[in-house]
Amino acid sequence: MQYPSPLWPAQLDHLRLDSDDPAALADFYAATIGFTQLPQDDGTVVLQGRSRRLVIGRGERRSQPWTAFRLGSAPQLAALRDHLTGRGVALMASPSPVFKDGAIAVRDPDGRLVLFGLPRRELDATPLPKGEAAALPGRLQHVVVASTRLPEMMRFYEDAIGFLPSDYVLEKTGNREPTTAFYRSDPEHHCFAVFRCPETRPDHHAYEADCWNDIRDWADFMASRRIPLWWGPGRHGVGNNLFFMIEDPSGYLAEISTELEIVPDGIVRRTWPHEERTLNLWGRSFMRS
Ligand SMILES: [Fe+2]
């Protein structure tokens, strides 16, 4: 089979979130999304749940210093390493405690690291915590950032690494410059996206549930914890997924999603107008620019 990219297939495996109070942030995610806390030798905490994991560390509040994608095999990792080297991308060792030795990292135009590797399989056998959140379905699925350098970010993720563009959002007038780019590395519509924004910052990450009733159950669970929904429920135009978002104690957003589009083979990226409806068919949107 001819794969469309050396990155194909890859999935979001985990991301690192930093806080000036990492213990409180880890406690919040453990209780709210359902994770077991696994302290690491490097001072970080791996949060392991059902098809989802995060790394929490001490650092600048509401920062997200790296994002880690899981490849399918050691030969795929070796091929991606050769591809990146051939594109002149500087390789570093992965800092993640989740990945096995040999994982690699590259630095994007915003300074964030992007990691590629193979996870330590024993993490998947971690006993789940008791409580309702751990039983709710939500596979860690995508991460999104906001950037003042959208054109440079697009060239890096698309041309240098090999993420496939699923959709661009474009200005409706003038030169119709891109305002958002959605990328995939397997048939799911996006595992990564970049918004044009007046500031460079993390935006959100998302857990993909199994069906609409899971959105109800997650929202009822949030209500039981007195966590208000920050945006939604709604249905994104781009990606077509049902969603809501909550805000964590550091002001970073987490999304519960379902019904994310599966992109058929052979689709060349499509375009959407830069307007509220593109991000929420049902109503108001969170516009980053
Ligand atoms: Fe999202």
mmCIF file of C-alpha atoms and ligand atoms in Angstrom:
data_model
loop_
_atom_site.group_PDB
_atom_site.id
_atom_site.type_symbol
_atom_site.label_atom_id
_atom_site.label_comp_id
_atom_site.label_asym_id
_atom_site.label_seq_id
_atom_site.Cartn_x
_atom_site.Cartn_y
_atom_site.Cartn_z
ATOM 1 C CA MET A 1 0.000 0.000 0.000
ATOM 2 C CA GLN A 2 1.192 3.503 -0.849
ATOM 3 C CA TYR A 3 0.861 5.749 2.196
ATOM 4 C CA PRO A 4 0.128 9.422 1.529
ATOM 5 C CA SER A 5 2.822 10.627 3.972
ATOM 6 C CA PRO A 6 5.742 9.216 5.992
ATOM 7 C CA LEU A 7 3.695 10.192 9.022
ATOM 8 C CA TRP A 8 0.789 7.953 7.997
ATOM 9 C CA PRO A 9 -0.624 6.542 10.176
ATOM 10 C CA ALA A 10 0.052 8.358 13.463
ATOM 11 C CA GLN A 11 -2.175 9.314 16.380
ATOM 12 C CA LEU A 12 -2.002 11.888 19.149
ATOM 13 C CA ASP A 13 -0.639 9.924 22.114
ATOM 14 C CA HIS A 14 -0.217 12.575 24.832
ATOM 15 C CA LEU A 15 0.736 16.177 25.459
ATOM 16 C CA ARG A 16 2.481 18.019 28.252
ATOM 17 C CA LEU A 17 0.649 20.711 30.189
ATOM 18 C CA ASP A 18 2.572 22.926 32.596
ATOM 19 C CA SER A 19 1.477 24.918 35.599
ATOM 20 C CA ASP A 20 2.998 26.845 38.487
ATOM 21 C CA ASP A 21 0.905 24.490 40.637
ATOM 22 C CA PRO A 22 1.276 21.168 38.808
ATOM 23 C CA ALA A 23 -0.091 19.082 41.696
ATOM 24 C CA ALA A 24 -3.391 20.980 41.612
ATOM 25 C CA LEU A 25 -3.595 20.689 37.827
ATOM 26 C CA ALA A 26 -2.890 16.942 37.983
ATOM 27 C CA ASP A 27 -5.562 16.529 40.677
ATOM 28 C CA PHE A 28 -8.069 18.425 38.522
ATOM 29 C CA TYR A 29 -7.510 16.256 35.445
ATOM 30 C CA ALA A 30 -7.373 13.039 37.481
ATOM 31 C CA ALA A 31 -10.775 13.775 39.020
ATOM 32 C CA THR A 32 -12.447 15.447 36.033
ATOM 33 C CA ILE A 33 -11.291 13.310 33.096
ATOM 34 C CA GLY A 34 -10.439 10.121 35.020
ATOM 35 C CA PHE A 35 -6.723 9.441 35.258
ATOM 36 C CA THR A 36 -4.365 7.505 37.524
ATOM 37 C CA GLN A 37 -1.394 9.637 38.560
ATOM 38 C CA LEU A 38 2.054 8.113 37.925
ATOM 39 C CA PRO A 39 4.895 10.315 39.287
ATOM 40 C CA GLN A 40 8.050 10.149 37.144
ATOM 41 C CA ASP A 41 11.757 10.452 37.959
ATOM 42 C CA ASP A 42 11.988 13.716 35.986
ATOM 43 C CA GLY A 43 9.467 15.407 38.303
ATOM 44 C CA THR A 44 6.542 15.208 35.896
ATOM 45 C CA VAL A 45 3.382 13.197 36.471
ATOM 46 C CA VAL A 46 2.011 10.901 33.789
ATOM 47 C CA LEU A 47 -1.784 10.802 33.918
ATOM 48 C CA GLN A 48 -2.946 7.486 32.501
ATOM 49 C CA GLY A 49 -6.595 6.764 31.762
ATOM 50 C CA ARG A 50 -8.729 4.743 29.412
ATOM 51 C CA SER A 51 -7.238 5.389 25.936
ATOM 52 C CA ARG A 52 -5.991 8.735 27.142
ATOM 53 C CA ARG A 53 -2.931 10.151 28.859
ATOM 54 C CA LEU A 54 -1.289 13.484 29.648
ATOM 55 C CA VAL A 55 1.992 14.618 31.186
ATOM 56 C CA ILE A 56 1.761 17.400 33.783
ATOM 57 C CA GLY A 57 4.871 19.382 34.707
ATOM 58 C CA ARG A 58 6.052 22.465 36.539
ATOM 59 C CA GLY A 59 6.482 25.469 34.282
ATOM 60 C CA GLU A 60 4.801 28.549 33.001
ATOM 61 C CA ARG A 61 1.096 28.532 33.838
ATOM 62 C CA ARG A 62 -1.136 27.474 30.907
ATOM 63 C CA SER A 63 1.775 26.445 28.711
ATOM 64 C CA GLN A 64 1.851 23.320 26.564
ATOM 65 C CA PRO A 65 5.527 22.740 25.780
ATOM 66 C CA TRP A 66 5.166 19.609 23.679
ATOM 67 C CA THR A 67 2.813 17.358 21.804
ATOM 68 C CA ALA A 68 3.548 13.667 21.243
ATOM 69 C CA PHE A 69 2.362 11.522 18.340
ATOM 70 C CA ARG A 70 2.431 7.718 18.376
ATOM 71 C CA LEU A 71 3.709 5.823 15.343
ATOM 72 C CA GLY A 72 2.908 2.265 14.445
ATOM 73 C CA SER A 73 6.316 0.608 14.399
ATOM 74 C CA ALA A 74 10.079 1.050 14.742
ATOM 75 C CA PRO A 75 10.552 0.945 10.932
ATOM 76 C CA GLN A 76 7.992 3.753 10.537
ATOM 77 C CA LEU A 77 9.875 5.809 13.134
ATOM 78 C CA ALA A 78 13.160 5.193 11.277
ATOM 79 C CA ALA A 79 11.562 6.223 7.982
ATOM 80 C CA LEU A 80 10.148 9.406 9.504
ATOM 81 C CA ARG A 81 13.562 10.197 10.973
ATOM 82 C CA ASP A 82 15.099 9.876 7.489
ATOM 83 C CA HIS A 83 12.312 11.978 5.974
ATOM 84 C CA LEU A 84 12.795 14.805 8.507
ATOM 85 C CA THR A 85 16.563 14.737 8.134
ATOM 86 C CA GLY A 86 16.129 14.921 4.367
ATOM 87 C CA ARG A 87 13.967 18.031 4.803
ATOM 88 C CA GLY A 88 16.692 19.662 6.892
ATOM 89 C CA VAL A 89 14.705 19.485 10.143
ATOM 90 C CA ALA A 90 16.940 19.324 13.240
ATOM 91 C CA LEU A 91 16.194 16.256 15.356
ATOM 92 C CA MET A 92 16.415 16.097 19.152
ATOM 93 C CA ALA A 93 15.855 13.338 21.657
ATOM 94 C CA SER A 94 12.298 13.095 22.953
ATOM 95 C CA PRO A 95 11.868 14.407 26.530
ATOM 96 C CA SER A 96 8.736 12.315 27.144
ATOM 97 C CA PRO A 97 8.685 9.721 29.938
ATOM 98 C CA VAL A 98 5.924 7.933 28.017
ATOM 99 C CA PHE A 99 7.930 7.026 24.927
ATOM 100 C CA LYS A 100 10.545 4.285 24.616
ATOM 101 C CA ASP A 101 14.178 5.121 23.834
ATOM 102 C CA GLY A 102 14.724 6.225 20.255
ATOM 103 C CA ALA A 103 11.794 8.656 20.121
ATOM 104 C CA ILE A 104 12.548 11.960 18.403
ATOM 105 C CA ALA A 105 11.532 15.606 18.784
ATOM 106 C CA VAL A 106 11.496 18.581 16.419
ATOM 107 C CA ARG A 107 10.874 22.252 17.224
ATOM 108 C CA ASP A 108 8.074 24.087 15.396
ATOM 109 C CA PRO A 109 8.125 27.798 14.429
ATOM 110 C CA ASP A 110 6.356 28.715 17.697
ATOM 111 C CA GLY A 111 9.043 26.948 19.751
ATOM 112 C CA ARG A 112 6.842 24.023 20.762
ATOM 113 C CA LEU A 113 8.311 20.530 20.472
ATOM 114 C CA VAL A 114 6.589 17.861 18.411
ATOM 115 C CA LEU A 115 7.499 14.321 19.455
ATOM 116 C CA PHE A 116 7.242 11.076 17.516
ATOM 117 C CA GLY A 117 7.761 7.703 19.111
ATOM 118 C CA LEU A 118 6.493 4.394 20.393
ATOM 119 C CA PRO A 119 4.827 4.329 23.827
ATOM 120 C CA ARG A 120 5.845 2.111 26.716
ATOM 121 C CA ARG A 121 3.154 -0.536 26.504
ATOM 122 C CA GLU A 122 3.129 -1.216 30.247
ATOM 123 C CA LEU A 123 1.386 2.147 30.766
ATOM 124 C CA ASP A 124 -1.738 0.767 29.114
ATOM 125 C CA ALA A 125 -1.989 -1.820 31.914
ATOM 126 C CA THR A 126 -2.190 0.856 34.617
ATOM 127 C CA PRO A 127 -5.221 0.182 36.854
ATOM 128 C CA LEU A 128 -7.892 2.813 36.318
ATOM 129 C CA PRO A 129 -8.985 4.947 39.248
ATOM 130 C CA LYS A 130 -12.369 4.427 40.838
ATOM 131 C CA GLY A 131 -15.037 6.962 40.006
ATOM 132 C CA GLU A 132 -17.373 7.915 37.238
ATOM 133 C CA ALA A 133 -14.964 9.861 35.012
ATOM 134 C CA ALA A 134 -12.610 6.950 34.438
ATOM 135 C CA ALA A 135 -15.447 4.856 33.047
ATOM 136 C CA LEU A 136 -16.636 7.487 30.560
ATOM 137 C CA PRO A 137 -15.327 6.929 27.025
ATOM 138 C CA GLY A 138 -12.942 9.577 25.698
ATOM 139 C CA ARG A 139 -9.889 8.706 23.650
ATOM 140 C CA LEU A 140 -7.292 11.486 23.536
ATOM 141 C CA GLN A 141 -7.683 12.514 19.916
ATOM 142 C CA HIS A 142 -6.595 16.035 18.928
ATOM 143 C CA VAL A 143 -4.700 19.091 20.042
ATOM 144 C CA VAL A 144 -5.019 22.639 18.733
ATOM 145 C CA VAL A 145 -2.782 25.684 19.076
ATOM 146 C CA ALA A 146 -3.155 29.389 18.299
ATOM 147 C CA SER A 147 -0.358 31.240 16.574
ATOM 148 C CA THR A 148 0.735 34.630 15.275
ATOM 149 C CA ARG A 149 2.705 32.728 12.597
ATOM 150 C CA LEU A 150 0.063 30.644 10.862
ATOM 151 C CA PRO A 151 1.787 30.629 7.433
ATOM 152 C CA GLU A 152 5.091 29.422 8.935
ATOM 153 C CA MET A 153 3.297 26.824 11.057
ATOM 154 C CA MET A 154 1.454 25.521 7.988
ATOM 155 C CA ARG A 155 4.659 25.174 6.004
ATOM 156 C CA PHE A 156 6.330 23.327 8.885
ATOM 157 C CA TYR A 157 3.546 20.894 9.765
ATOM 158 C CA GLU A 158 2.503 20.305 6.168
ATOM 159 C CA ASP A 159 5.670 20.470 4.083
ATOM 160 C CA ALA A 160 8.416 19.553 6.550
ATOM 161 C CA ILE A 161 6.663 16.957 8.738
ATOM 162 C CA GLY A 162 3.977 15.627 6.403
ATOM 163 C CA PHE A 163 0.636 16.195 8.129
ATOM 164 C CA LEU A 164 -2.153 16.092 5.535
ATOM 165 C CA PRO A 165 -4.428 19.154 5.336
ATOM 166 C CA SER A 166 -8.111 18.215 5.639
ATOM 167 C CA ASP A 167 -9.595 21.710 5.586
ATOM 168 C CA TYR A 168 -8.489 25.340 5.516
ATOM 169 C CA VAL A 169 -10.620 28.183 6.822
ATOM 170 C CA LEU A 170 -10.093 31.253 4.623
ATOM 171 C CA GLU A 171 -10.867 34.948 4.878
ATOM 172 C CA LYS A 172 -14.026 35.646 2.888
ATOM 173 C CA THR A 173 -12.643 38.740 1.177
ATOM 174 C CA GLY A 174 -9.354 40.207 0.022
ATOM 175 C CA ASN A 175 -6.629 37.691 -0.615
ATOM 176 C CA ARG A 176 -8.617 34.945 1.199
ATOM 177 C CA GLU A 177 -5.660 34.176 3.410
ATOM 178 C CA PRO A 178 -5.945 31.123 5.711
ATOM 179 C CA THR A 179 -7.184 31.701 9.252
ATOM 180 C CA THR A 180 -7.128 28.050 10.388
ATOM 181 C CA ALA A 181 -5.614 24.803 9.107
ATOM 182 C CA PHE A 182 -6.807 21.337 10.174
ATOM 183 C CA TYR A 183 -4.417 18.402 9.785
ATOM 184 C CA ARG A 184 -4.716 14.627 9.907
ATOM 185 C CA SER A 185 -2.253 11.766 10.045
ATOM 186 C CA ASP A 186 -4.798 8.974 9.686
ATOM 187 C CA PRO A 187 -8.392 8.945 8.372
ATOM 188 C CA GLU A 188 -9.755 11.029 11.294
ATOM 189 C CA HIS A 189 -10.365 14.616 10.165
ATOM 190 C CA HIS A 190 -7.826 16.272 12.441
ATOM 191 C CA CYS A 191 -5.392 15.289 15.136
ATOM 192 C CA PHE A 192 -3.840 18.766 15.050
ATOM 193 C CA ALA A 193 -4.958 22.240 14.015
ATOM 194 C CA VAL A 194 -3.585 25.784 14.097
ATOM 195 C CA PHE A 195 -5.651 28.946 14.473
ATOM 196 C CA ARG A 196 -4.428 32.371 13.376
ATOM 197 C CA CYS A 197 -4.491 34.507 16.521
ATOM 198 C CA PRO A 198 -3.110 37.842 17.792
ATOM 199 C CA GLU A 199 -1.175 35.832 20.409
ATOM 200 C CA THR A 200 0.747 32.559 20.266
ATOM 201 C CA ARG A 201 -0.638 30.193 22.891
ATOM 202 C CA PRO A 202 -2.052 26.721 23.453
ATOM 203 C CA ASP A 203 -5.748 26.488 22.528
ATOM 204 C CA HIS A 204 -7.302 23.159 23.567
ATOM 205 C CA HIS A 205 -7.080 19.385 23.465
ATOM 206 C CA ALA A 206 -9.916 16.922 22.907
ATOM 207 C CA TYR A 207 -11.194 13.535 24.014
ATOM 208 C CA GLU A 208 -13.241 11.620 21.441
ATOM 209 C CA ALA A 209 -16.237 9.807 22.946
ATOM 210 C CA ASP A 210 -18.291 7.100 21.257
ATOM 211 C CA CYS A 211 -21.690 8.744 20.699
ATOM 212 C CA TRP A 212 -23.971 11.685 21.437
ATOM 213 C CA ASN A 213 -25.222 10.086 24.663
ATOM 214 C CA ASP A 214 -21.644 10.197 25.940
ATOM 215 C CA ILE A 215 -21.698 13.981 25.498
ATOM 216 C CA ARG A 216 -24.794 14.029 27.719
ATOM 217 C CA ASP A 217 -23.133 11.781 30.299
ATOM 218 C CA TRP A 218 -19.920 13.821 30.369
ATOM 219 C CA ALA A 219 -21.928 17.065 30.687
ATOM 220 C CA ASP A 220 -24.018 15.594 33.523
ATOM 221 C CA PHE A 221 -20.788 14.495 35.190
ATOM 222 C CA MET A 222 -19.358 18.034 34.837
ATOM 223 C CA ALA A 223 -22.581 19.352 36.390
ATOM 224 C CA SER A 224 -22.125 16.996 39.354
ATOM 225 C CA ARG A 225 -18.683 18.562 39.874
ATOM 226 C CA ARG A 226 -20.105 22.072 39.358
ATOM 227 C CA ILE A 227 -17.865 22.620 36.341
ATOM 228 C CA PRO A 228 -19.749 24.843 33.880
ATOM 229 C CA LEU A 229 -19.556 24.159 30.170
ATOM 230 C CA TRP A 230 -17.348 26.897 28.671
ATOM 231 C CA TRP A 231 -18.630 26.507 25.078
ATOM 232 C CA GLY A 232 -21.215 24.213 23.611
ATOM 233 C CA PRO A 233 -22.787 21.791 23.230
ATOM 234 C CA GLY A 234 -22.580 22.425 19.524
ATOM 235 C CA ARG A 235 -21.524 20.885 16.256
ATOM 236 C CA HIS A 236 -18.390 22.105 14.542
ATOM 237 C CA GLY A 237 -18.782 22.742 10.825
ATOM 238 C CA VAL A 238 -15.192 21.799 10.087
ATOM 239 C CA GLY A 239 -14.788 18.197 11.263
ATOM 240 C CA ASN A 240 -18.565 17.878 11.828
ATOM 241 C CA ASN A 241 -18.031 16.755 15.438
ATOM 242 C CA LEU A 242 -20.405 17.302 18.337
ATOM 243 C CA PHE A 243 -18.629 18.962 21.241
ATOM 244 C CA PHE A 244 -18.471 20.951 24.420
ATOM 245 C CA MET A 245 -15.495 22.514 26.164
ATOM 246 C CA ILE A 246 -14.564 23.145 29.783
ATOM 247 C CA GLU A 247 -11.850 25.348 31.244
ATOM 248 C CA ASP A 248 -9.199 23.860 33.519
ATOM 249 C CA PRO A 249 -7.850 25.755 36.584
ATOM 250 C CA SER A 250 -5.042 27.261 34.503
ATOM 251 C CA GLY A 251 -7.450 28.686 31.936
ATOM 252 C CA TYR A 252 -6.680 26.043 29.283
ATOM 253 C CA LEU A 253 -9.554 24.375 27.453
ATOM 254 C CA ALA A 254 -10.412 20.677 27.265
ATOM 255 C CA GLU A 255 -13.007 19.404 24.788
ATOM 256 C CA ILE A 256 -15.290 16.368 24.780
ATOM 257 C CA SER A 257 -16.119 15.436 21.182
ATOM 258 C CA THR A 258 -17.811 12.731 19.164
ATOM 259 C CA GLU A 259 -18.719 11.938 15.557
ATOM 260 C CA LEU A 260 -15.527 13.498 14.194
ATOM 261 C CA GLU A 261 -15.509 13.111 10.408
ATOM 262 C CA ILE A 262 -13.635 10.227 8.831
ATOM 263 C CA VAL A 263 -12.060 11.640 5.687
ATOM 264 C CA PRO A 264 -12.457 9.393 2.634
ATOM 265 C CA ASP A 265 -9.331 8.440 0.692
ATOM 266 C CA GLY A 266 -8.423 10.786 -2.119
ATOM 267 C CA ILE A 267 -9.941 13.929 -0.608
ATOM 268 C CA VAL A 268 -7.858 16.989 -1.355
ATOM 269 C CA ARG A 269 -8.246 19.671 1.293
ATOM 270 C CA ARG A 270 -11.465 21.645 1.259
ATOM 271 C CA THR A 271 -12.083 25.244 2.282
ATOM 272 C CA TRP A 272 -14.540 26.995 4.608
ATOM 273 C CA PRO A 273 -15.329 30.713 5.052
ATOM 274 C CA HIS A 274 -14.030 32.507 8.136
ATOM 275 C CA GLU A 275 -17.302 32.968 10.033
ATOM 276 C CA GLU A 276 -18.912 31.734 13.247
ATOM 277 C CA ARG A 277 -20.974 29.045 11.526
ATOM 278 C CA THR A 278 -17.831 27.283 10.306
ATOM 279 C CA LEU A 279 -16.841 26.553 13.902
ATOM 280 C CA ASN A 280 -20.334 25.959 15.276
ATOM 281 C CA LEU A 281 -23.249 25.082 13.026
ATOM 282 C CA TRP A 282 -25.589 25.423 16.003
ATOM 283 C CA GLY A 283 -24.779 28.938 17.138
ATOM 284 C CA ARG A 284 -22.155 31.203 18.622
ATOM 285 C CA SER A 285 -18.470 30.512 18.139
ATOM 286 C CA PHE A 286 -15.212 31.120 19.898
ATOM 287 C CA MET A 287 -13.370 33.125 17.226
ATOM 288 C CA ARG A 288 -9.580 33.287 17.635
ATOM 289 C CA SER A 289 -9.180 36.037 15.041
HETATM 290 FE FE FE B 1 -11.246 20.590 19.009
#
